[in-house]
XYZ file of C-alpha atoms in Angstrom:
572
model
C -20.473 25.170 24.367
C -17.198 23.922 23.004
C -17.763 20.845 25.210
C -20.112 19.577 22.464
C -17.182 19.356 20.040
C -15.556 16.175 21.429
C -19.016 14.559 21.806
C -19.764 15.174 18.140
C -16.298 13.890 17.157
C -16.848 10.626 19.080
C -20.277 10.073 17.573
C -19.039 10.773 14.061
C -16.297 8.161 14.311
C -18.848 5.364 14.823
C -20.477 3.829 11.797
C -23.473 2.980 13.984
C -24.237 6.687 14.482
C -27.202 7.973 12.561
C -27.650 11.294 10.872
C -30.599 12.167 13.130
C -28.258 12.192 16.138
C -26.403 15.100 14.588
C -29.719 16.815 13.943
C -30.677 16.482 17.593
C -27.331 17.927 18.649
C -27.854 20.856 16.325
C -31.368 21.520 17.661
C -30.052 21.312 21.229
C -27.297 23.778 20.431
C -29.730 26.171 18.775
C -32.023 25.970 21.806
C -29.115 26.928 24.041
C -28.287 29.853 21.784
C -31.906 31.051 21.793
C -31.883 31.290 25.592
C -28.679 33.317 25.595
C -29.119 37.092 25.578
C -25.802 37.770 23.869
C -26.916 35.929 20.722
C -30.445 37.336 20.568
C -29.596 40.078 18.060
C -28.077 37.737 15.496
C -30.222 34.631 16.077
C -31.876 34.668 12.679
C -28.686 34.938 10.665
C -26.939 32.463 12.936
C -29.723 29.891 12.543
C -29.648 30.142 8.757
C -25.880 29.864 8.771
C -25.840 26.704 10.914
C -28.496 24.969 8.890
C -26.773 25.884 5.614
C -23.496 24.473 6.938
C -25.124 21.179 7.905
C -27.458 20.806 4.897
C -26.103 23.120 2.187
C -28.563 21.861 -0.454
C -31.570 23.343 1.353
C -30.281 26.772 2.411
C -27.842 29.175 0.780
C -26.338 32.376 2.135
C -24.614 35.016 0.077
C -22.024 36.344 2.463
C -21.685 34.952 5.988
C -18.289 35.306 7.658
C -19.163 33.788 11.041
C -17.293 30.757 12.395
C -18.552 28.433 15.112
C -16.604 25.387 16.376
C -19.710 23.281 17.074
C -21.126 23.856 13.599
C -17.705 23.152 12.121
C -17.580 19.838 14.007
C -21.102 18.894 12.922
C -20.271 19.615 9.313
C -17.107 17.530 9.469
C -19.059 14.722 11.133
C -21.608 14.757 8.309
C -18.795 14.481 5.790
C -17.254 11.552 7.675
C -20.608 9.756 7.765
C -21.441 10.540 4.144
C -18.178 9.691 2.403
C -16.956 6.143 1.910
C -13.397 5.108 2.612
C -11.003 5.981 -0.205
C -7.764 4.296 -1.163
C -5.807 7.409 -0.207
C -7.300 7.446 3.282
C -6.682 3.731 3.792
C -3.100 4.027 2.593
C -2.521 7.072 4.766
C -3.510 5.199 7.923
C -0.382 3.033 7.523
C 1.711 6.074 8.454
C -0.206 6.447 11.738
C 0.296 10.220 11.950
C -2.222 10.920 14.708
C -3.768 14.358 14.983
C -5.834 16.335 17.452
C -9.427 17.402 17.074
C -10.550 19.514 14.141
C -8.120 22.408 13.564
C -9.059 26.038 13.926
C -8.423 28.612 11.174
C -5.464 29.989 13.128
C -3.943 26.503 13.377
C -4.479 25.910 9.655
C -2.725 29.208 8.869
C 0.131 28.211 11.186
C 0.484 24.876 9.375
C 0.599 26.657 6.015
C 3.487 28.805 7.240
C 5.398 25.755 8.527
C 4.859 23.705 5.355
C 7.697 23.454 2.828
C 7.371 21.027 -0.088
C 11.098 20.333 -0.520
C 11.459 19.601 3.197
C 8.568 17.131 2.978
C 10.195 15.512 -0.061
C 13.448 15.142 1.878
C 11.595 13.398 4.700
C 10.008 10.983 2.220
C 13.413 10.384 0.615
C 14.817 9.588 4.064
C 12.028 7.040 4.570
C 12.704 5.430 1.177
C 16.482 5.210 1.650
C 16.155 3.762 5.137
C 13.832 0.982 3.931
C 16.233 0.227 1.072
C 19.052 0.164 3.628
C 17.102 -2.320 5.756
C 16.280 -4.864 3.049
C 19.191 -4.565 0.616
C 21.326 -6.951 2.709
C 18.676 -9.648 3.284
C 19.512 -11.793 0.188
C 23.271 -11.823 0.957
C 23.402 -11.708 4.773
C 23.814 -15.494 5.128
C 26.674 -15.669 2.596
C 28.378 -12.679 4.236
C 28.197 -14.435 7.613
C 29.695 -17.631 6.146
C 32.504 -15.631 4.519
C 33.459 -14.160 7.891
C 33.500 -17.584 9.539
C 30.094 -17.531 11.246
C 27.068 -19.779 10.719
C 24.529 -18.900 8.035
C 21.812 -18.418 10.668
C 23.853 -15.570 12.191
C 22.158 -13.559 9.454
C 19.347 -13.186 12.002
C 21.700 -11.248 14.283
C 23.111 -9.254 11.363
C 19.644 -8.189 10.219
C 18.237 -7.833 13.737
C 21.059 -5.711 15.138
C 19.677 -2.806 13.143
C 16.268 -3.281 14.787
C 17.853 -3.506 18.254
C 19.424 -0.076 17.853
C 16.196 1.300 16.392
C 14.359 0.521 19.655
C 16.474 3.186 21.363
C 16.924 5.574 18.450
C 13.163 5.988 17.998
C 12.892 7.462 21.505
C 15.671 10.039 21.294
C 14.735 11.024 17.740
C 11.123 11.538 18.836
C 12.294 13.737 21.730
C 14.757 15.608 19.506
C 12.009 16.427 16.997
C 10.316 18.538 19.708
C 13.028 21.140 19.141
C 14.279 20.619 15.600
C 13.760 18.598 12.435
C 16.871 19.290 10.407
C 19.455 18.441 13.086
C 18.066 14.915 13.677
C 18.019 14.270 9.917
C 21.624 15.465 9.563
C 22.715 13.286 12.474
C 20.802 10.331 11.008
C 22.504 10.700 7.631
C 25.995 10.887 9.154
C 25.425 7.830 11.367
C 24.031 5.827 8.440
C 26.976 6.870 6.280
C 29.400 5.590 8.929
C 27.379 2.420 9.545
C 27.247 1.374 5.899
C 30.953 2.085 5.461
C 31.762 -0.196 8.415
C 29.455 -2.864 6.989
C 31.377 -2.827 3.706
C 34.834 -2.720 5.376
C 34.075 -5.793 7.506
C 34.878 -8.026 4.510
C 38.447 -6.773 4.094
C 38.953 -6.610 7.855
C 37.580 -10.169 8.154
C 35.652 -9.192 11.270
C 32.103 -10.186 12.145
C 32.263 -7.653 15.004
C 32.799 -4.758 12.584
C 29.880 -6.069 10.521
C 27.556 -6.040 13.537
C 28.778 -2.618 14.686
C 28.039 -1.262 11.231
C 24.482 -2.550 11.363
C 24.040 -1.154 14.868
C 25.077 2.259 13.580
C 22.498 1.929 10.801
C 19.812 1.263 13.413
C 20.906 4.247 15.478
C 20.315 6.409 12.404
C 16.638 5.463 12.045
C 14.765 8.784 11.747
C 11.329 7.379 10.916
C 9.959 8.973 14.096
C 11.103 12.358 12.775
C 9.565 11.670 9.366
C 6.191 10.838 10.925
C 6.398 13.810 13.267
C 7.140 16.236 10.433
C 4.061 15.081 8.533
C 1.762 15.385 11.548
C 3.167 18.744 12.722
C 4.201 20.677 9.612
C 1.936 19.505 6.783
C -1.474 21.246 6.506
C -4.506 19.075 7.212
C -5.694 19.328 3.609
C -2.411 17.729 2.434
C -1.709 15.479 5.416
C -3.436 12.381 4.045
C -1.548 12.675 0.747
C 1.715 13.094 2.662
C 0.910 10.064 4.837
C 0.145 8.036 1.730
C 3.474 9.180 0.289
C 5.207 7.999 3.466
C 3.671 4.529 3.113
C 4.390 4.385 -0.620
C 8.040 5.353 -0.040
C 8.344 2.585 2.562
C 6.770 -0.005 0.273
C 8.906 1.072 -2.665
C 12.055 0.863 -0.536
C 11.096 -2.628 0.610
C 10.905 -3.732 -3.039
C 13.904 -1.782 -4.373
C 16.294 -3.026 -1.659
C 16.285 -6.736 -2.624
C 16.024 -5.830 -6.322
C 19.291 -3.857 -6.107
C 20.979 -6.778 -4.346
C 20.473 -9.047 -7.358
C 22.320 -6.524 -9.584
C 25.560 -6.701 -7.590
C 26.822 -9.940 -9.102
C 30.415 -8.802 -9.553
C 33.792 -9.074 -7.829
C 36.712 -6.654 -8.170
C 39.145 -4.631 -6.095
C 40.138 -0.965 -6.023
C 43.350 -0.492 -4.052
C 42.680 -2.622 -0.932
C 38.890 -2.426 -0.968
C 36.793 -5.336 -2.236
C 33.601 -4.757 -4.209
C 31.369 -7.824 -4.507
C 27.786 -8.901 -3.801
C 28.419 -8.831 -0.050
C 30.123 -5.422 0.231
C 28.455 -3.472 -2.577
C 25.196 -2.944 -0.621
C 27.239 -1.129 2.040
C 29.237 0.972 -0.424
C 26.175 1.914 -2.503
C 24.137 2.938 0.539
C 27.066 4.941 1.967
C 27.247 6.874 -1.309
C 23.458 7.361 -1.318
C 23.489 8.804 2.219
C 26.365 11.121 1.318
C 24.375 12.521 -1.618
C 21.290 12.807 0.594
C 23.277 14.689 3.248
C 24.421 17.259 0.685
C 20.871 17.635 -0.652
C 19.570 18.013 2.916
C 22.043 20.761 3.815
C 21.106 22.737 0.708
C 17.325 22.356 0.451
C 15.830 21.654 3.876
C 14.078 24.536 5.638
C 13.584 24.386 9.391
C 9.926 25.274 10.180
C 9.320 28.220 12.532
C 8.604 27.465 16.174
C 4.962 26.971 17.006
C 3.947 29.610 19.564
C 0.957 29.327 21.838
C -1.627 32.029 21.652
C -3.274 33.290 24.761
C -6.910 34.202 25.134
C -7.346 37.901 24.379
C -10.940 39.117 24.441
C -11.644 41.586 21.667
C -14.499 44.024 21.794
C -16.750 44.546 18.814
C -19.505 47.113 18.521
C -20.738 45.897 15.156
C -22.249 42.663 16.491
C -19.894 40.286 14.733
C -18.149 37.195 16.020
C -14.532 37.372 17.056
C -12.362 34.241 16.834
C -10.158 33.824 19.877
C -7.536 31.067 19.957
C -7.122 29.231 23.230
C -4.528 26.786 24.486
C -6.761 23.730 24.422
C -7.189 23.826 20.672
C -10.765 25.143 20.376
C -11.850 28.437 18.898
C -14.723 30.025 20.779
C -17.007 32.644 19.175
C -17.436 35.736 21.316
C -19.925 38.543 20.779
C -19.226 41.364 23.151
C -20.975 44.728 23.264
C -21.440 47.395 25.868
C -24.673 45.923 27.259
C -23.669 42.309 27.583
C -20.190 43.134 28.854
C -21.626 44.664 32.046
C -23.909 41.666 32.594
C -20.982 39.307 32.158
C -18.948 41.237 34.714
C -21.787 40.928 37.252
C -21.959 37.171 36.738
C -18.188 36.654 36.807
C -18.047 36.576 40.577
C -20.199 33.440 40.805
C -18.719 31.618 37.853
C -14.986 32.212 38.261
C -14.386 29.170 40.434
C -16.291 26.802 38.131
C -14.525 28.179 35.045
C -11.112 27.735 36.641
C -11.889 24.112 37.501
C -13.142 23.469 33.975
C -10.032 25.028 32.440
C -7.774 22.953 34.680
C -9.616 19.749 33.698
C -9.414 20.695 30.025
C -5.688 21.413 30.234
C -5.123 18.106 31.996
C -7.053 16.209 29.339
C -5.225 17.904 26.448
C -1.732 17.790 27.986
C 0.573 15.279 26.230
C 2.139 12.514 28.302
C 5.723 13.018 29.472
C 6.818 9.464 30.292
C 6.462 5.935 28.992
C 4.703 4.959 32.250
C 2.059 7.653 31.760
C 1.584 6.535 28.166
C 1.104 2.928 29.276
C -1.575 3.951 31.783
C -3.594 5.472 28.926
C -3.673 2.186 27.030
C -7.130 0.623 27.217
C -7.662 -3.127 26.619
C -8.646 -2.362 23.004
C -5.407 -0.426 22.415
C -3.322 -3.174 24.002
C -4.924 -5.767 21.732
C -4.237 -3.620 18.662
C -0.581 -3.263 19.694
C -0.416 -7.052 20.176
C -1.787 -7.530 16.666
C 0.808 -5.102 15.294
C 3.523 -7.017 17.149
C 2.236 -10.298 15.712
C 2.135 -9.187 12.085
C 5.608 -7.638 12.242
C 6.954 -10.813 13.872
C 5.444 -13.020 11.143
C 6.730 -10.771 8.348
C 10.252 -10.606 9.812
C 10.433 -14.408 10.191
C 9.376 -14.793 6.564
C 11.776 -12.206 5.137
C 14.854 -12.647 7.327
C 15.141 -16.422 6.992
C 14.161 -16.554 3.303
C 17.739 -16.822 2.028
C 18.571 -19.684 4.427
C 15.324 -21.619 3.849
C 15.357 -21.323 0.053
C 19.060 -22.197 -0.052
C 18.558 -25.319 2.066
C 15.366 -26.684 0.449
C 15.527 -25.360 -3.122
C 19.209 -24.328 -3.611
C 18.176 -20.865 -4.788
C 20.849 -18.389 -5.805
C 21.149 -14.883 -4.372
C 19.474 -13.447 -7.476
C 16.481 -15.777 -7.103
C 16.016 -14.817 -3.453
C 16.301 -11.119 -4.318
C 13.692 -11.369 -7.076
C 11.339 -13.280 -4.772
C 11.614 -10.634 -2.034
C 11.213 -7.800 -4.546
C 8.018 -9.388 -5.861
C 6.655 -9.623 -2.329
C 7.384 -5.917 -1.804
C 5.639 -4.993 -5.050
C 2.369 -6.540 -3.824
C 1.932 -3.879 -1.128
C 0.388 -1.071 -3.181
C -1.931 -3.221 -5.380
C -3.300 -5.014 -2.326
C -3.916 -1.704 -0.557
C -5.728 -0.356 -3.625
C -8.122 -3.320 -3.539
C -8.694 -3.141 0.206
C -8.885 0.667 0.425
C -11.141 1.173 -2.586
C -13.459 -1.827 -2.337
C -13.246 -4.181 0.646
C -13.239 -1.439 3.329
C -16.385 0.067 1.747
C -18.257 -3.231 2.002
C -17.177 -4.583 5.388
C -16.470 -2.987 8.755
C -12.805 -2.536 9.591
C -13.020 -4.865 12.576
C -14.414 -7.584 10.289
C -11.517 -7.112 7.881
C -9.157 -7.137 10.877
C -10.357 -10.498 12.171
C -10.456 -12.041 8.690
C -6.886 -10.881 8.003
C -5.664 -12.384 11.270
C -7.226 -15.722 10.330
C -5.573 -15.574 6.888
C -2.174 -14.865 8.467
C -2.727 -17.891 10.712
C -3.605 -20.037 7.672
C -0.466 -18.836 5.850
C 1.718 -19.752 8.848
C 0.124 -23.222 9.128
C 0.684 -23.885 5.406
C 4.372 -22.936 5.784
C 5.181 -25.883 8.085
C 7.241 -28.760 6.706
C 5.474 -31.913 7.905
C 5.912 -35.407 6.425
C 5.613 -34.602 2.715
C 8.584 -33.117 0.776
C 8.789 -29.331 0.911
C 8.118 -27.799 -2.516
C 8.509 -24.388 -4.118
C 4.733 -23.917 -4.712
C 4.039 -24.634 -1.023
C 6.668 -22.155 0.161
C 5.820 -19.394 -2.313
C 2.052 -19.814 -1.876
C 2.174 -19.777 1.927
C 4.597 -16.835 1.876
C 2.252 -14.821 -0.360
C -0.759 -15.559 1.868
C 1.165 -14.587 5.008
C 2.762 -11.441 3.589
C -0.305 -10.079 1.774
C -2.616 -10.785 4.730
C -0.149 -9.101 7.086
C -0.069 -6.014 4.861
C -3.862 -5.797 4.833
C -3.887 -6.351 8.584
C -1.364 -3.550 9.158
C -3.496 -0.914 7.445
C -6.718 -1.880 9.207
C -4.930 -2.299 12.541
C -3.371 1.181 12.463
C -6.654 2.726 11.358
C -8.494 1.212 14.322
C -5.595 2.022 16.632
C -5.799 5.711 15.759
C -9.488 5.684 16.728
C -9.335 3.849 20.059
C -6.124 5.514 21.297
C -6.300 8.497 23.654
C -5.976 11.960 22.095
C -3.217 12.730 24.628
C -1.039 10.308 22.662
C -1.403 12.349 19.477
C 1.553 14.602 20.243
C 4.622 14.902 22.427
C 7.594 12.556 22.669
C 5.666 9.469 23.765
C 3.028 9.596 21.050
C 0.978 6.846 19.440
C 3.298 6.637 16.458
C 6.263 5.979 18.741
C 4.394 3.251 20.636
C 3.420 1.429 17.449
C 6.971 1.794 16.082
C 8.427 0.364 19.301
C 5.990 -2.576 19.201
C 6.926 -3.383 15.603
C 10.662 -2.933 16.184
C 10.584 -5.144 19.284
C 8.823 -7.821 17.229
C 11.586 -7.691 14.621
C 14.280 -7.962 17.299
C 12.669 -11.043 18.861
C 12.053 -12.632 15.444
C 15.680 -12.191 14.356
C 16.869 -13.528 17.704
C 14.596 -16.550 17.276
C 16.174 -17.290 13.877
C 19.699 -17.185 15.302
C 18.864 -19.347 18.337
C 16.961 -21.859 16.195
C 20.018 -22.158 13.965
C 21.812 -24.080 16.715
C 19.322 -26.924 16.166
C 20.372 -27.165 12.523
C 19.032 -25.773 9.266
C 16.737 -28.785 8.831
C 14.719 -27.726 11.912
C 14.966 -23.961 11.397
C 11.675 -23.543 9.498
C 9.342 -25.315 11.937
C 11.139 -23.996 15.034
C 10.688 -20.356 14.000
C 7.077 -20.839 12.877
C 5.856 -22.288 16.198
C 6.176 -18.962 18.138
C 4.599 -17.086 15.214
C 1.613 -19.456 15.231
C 1.205 -19.155 19.013
C 1.270 -15.330 18.926
C -1.173 -15.294 15.994
C -3.696 -17.532 17.756
C -3.354 -15.413 20.913
C -4.085 -12.223 18.970
C -7.175 -13.798 17.356
C -8.530 -14.798 20.789
C -7.801 -11.322 22.188
C -9.551 -9.714 19.208
C -12.671 -11.795 19.831
C -12.793 -10.631 23.469
C -12.524 -6.929 22.511
C -14.439 -7.146 19.224
C -17.403 -5.034 20.362
C -15.145 -2.146 21.414
C -13.339 -1.866 18.064
C -14.860 1.144 16.249
């Protein structure tokens, strides 16, 4: 009977499902129970209990302690169909912490034991510091490159080298988090401490190679896969959405704080042989921040206990009550065993053993997480591939906008480092207000796939408006087009990840090669290609940099819109 659980879950995720479908499923389930001898003695109480769980306003029970997975799924489905999307839920989808089917009481108790608030706070702090570390150098990367004798457009390589290393670090950190959470975070902090120190020392060593090595080290210390994994594995379901929203908020805050800090470092002095100026101070400050974080981590972090699998252990009960038995596939099946029915079950076991074994094998195969990137790719349906393409597109467009901002504004408008930093900080501050509007209002009026397609079109419009054609390029044109592109991409990211979590296979909800890792790899690869495009386009001259980098972004955006139209009817 637990086979009804995934059916109910699928139906409840579609907005086209009607409440009467759940009623039919309930009546069907009750009919099955009525024909079963082992439930005959408690049919009346069970019927009242199920109806009260589905429609609590019509029936009330004083003290019922029974638990049934099908009823639990129906009740959760009713809640999903009844409640409108909230801002917290919409914001939490940005984190893309996929989860399995509805948890059992034993799993909820296990999550409560693994949960530790200070450890969660340390994971969120790691997310915030890493985003600050990523964007704090953007306003000064071009000047730093010029100081070391390279072209200003080499800033694309300087910024992108961190993303290149992150492509590989995401995989081994995801695998490492299968065994531990604290050790990867400690390793991440040490690597980031070394990387930022090398970044700052490159000025006095007059070496662009040391600068790039420092940024590579920073990318190798990216523990965002561990941060996501901790939230999905160790935070109870009742707090998971808040934790996911905190993850997104920490990322957005770091994106805004990074450039804002850069505009404060307008100084130049020496201590012994070390130079402290606007180019090196981001490295020194972040090295100090990671040192403090490492000390805090070693003192306050608590490694969660290992999750142990429970085997099926039938328990006899002579009082006619249900016994919850945890099984490996994640469902909790109610068993009512007494002396009469036990003998009947033993007589029937001979005929049903073979079918049960086959069913258990199929269930284990369906629930087993993938163990290779090839297996993960085979599970990607056309809808999932399109959603990953959209995620690639929006990250590519955002990286082009942010990474080349200092070069473009310096060439066309002669902006100072402080002006660029303030502009980028203002862009970062738009993330949360925009998500409040979309999560609280727009997503309650329109379907997510409608918002998805509209956001893609707006990103395309923002890219088109960014081109420099014929007329002189002005500040209002650049700022306006940048706002349209960035804000639309932020809206698109939330809706895209929400839809992605629905259409992606449940086998990708856990293990090393999970859905979060795939989306992270798609976004990181987009950043690498975007930064490489900026550097290669720089050889054509700064006057052609803007249009040359926008052409690929426009092509990818149009391709994603066409792909969305082809898979539109499968996006639920």
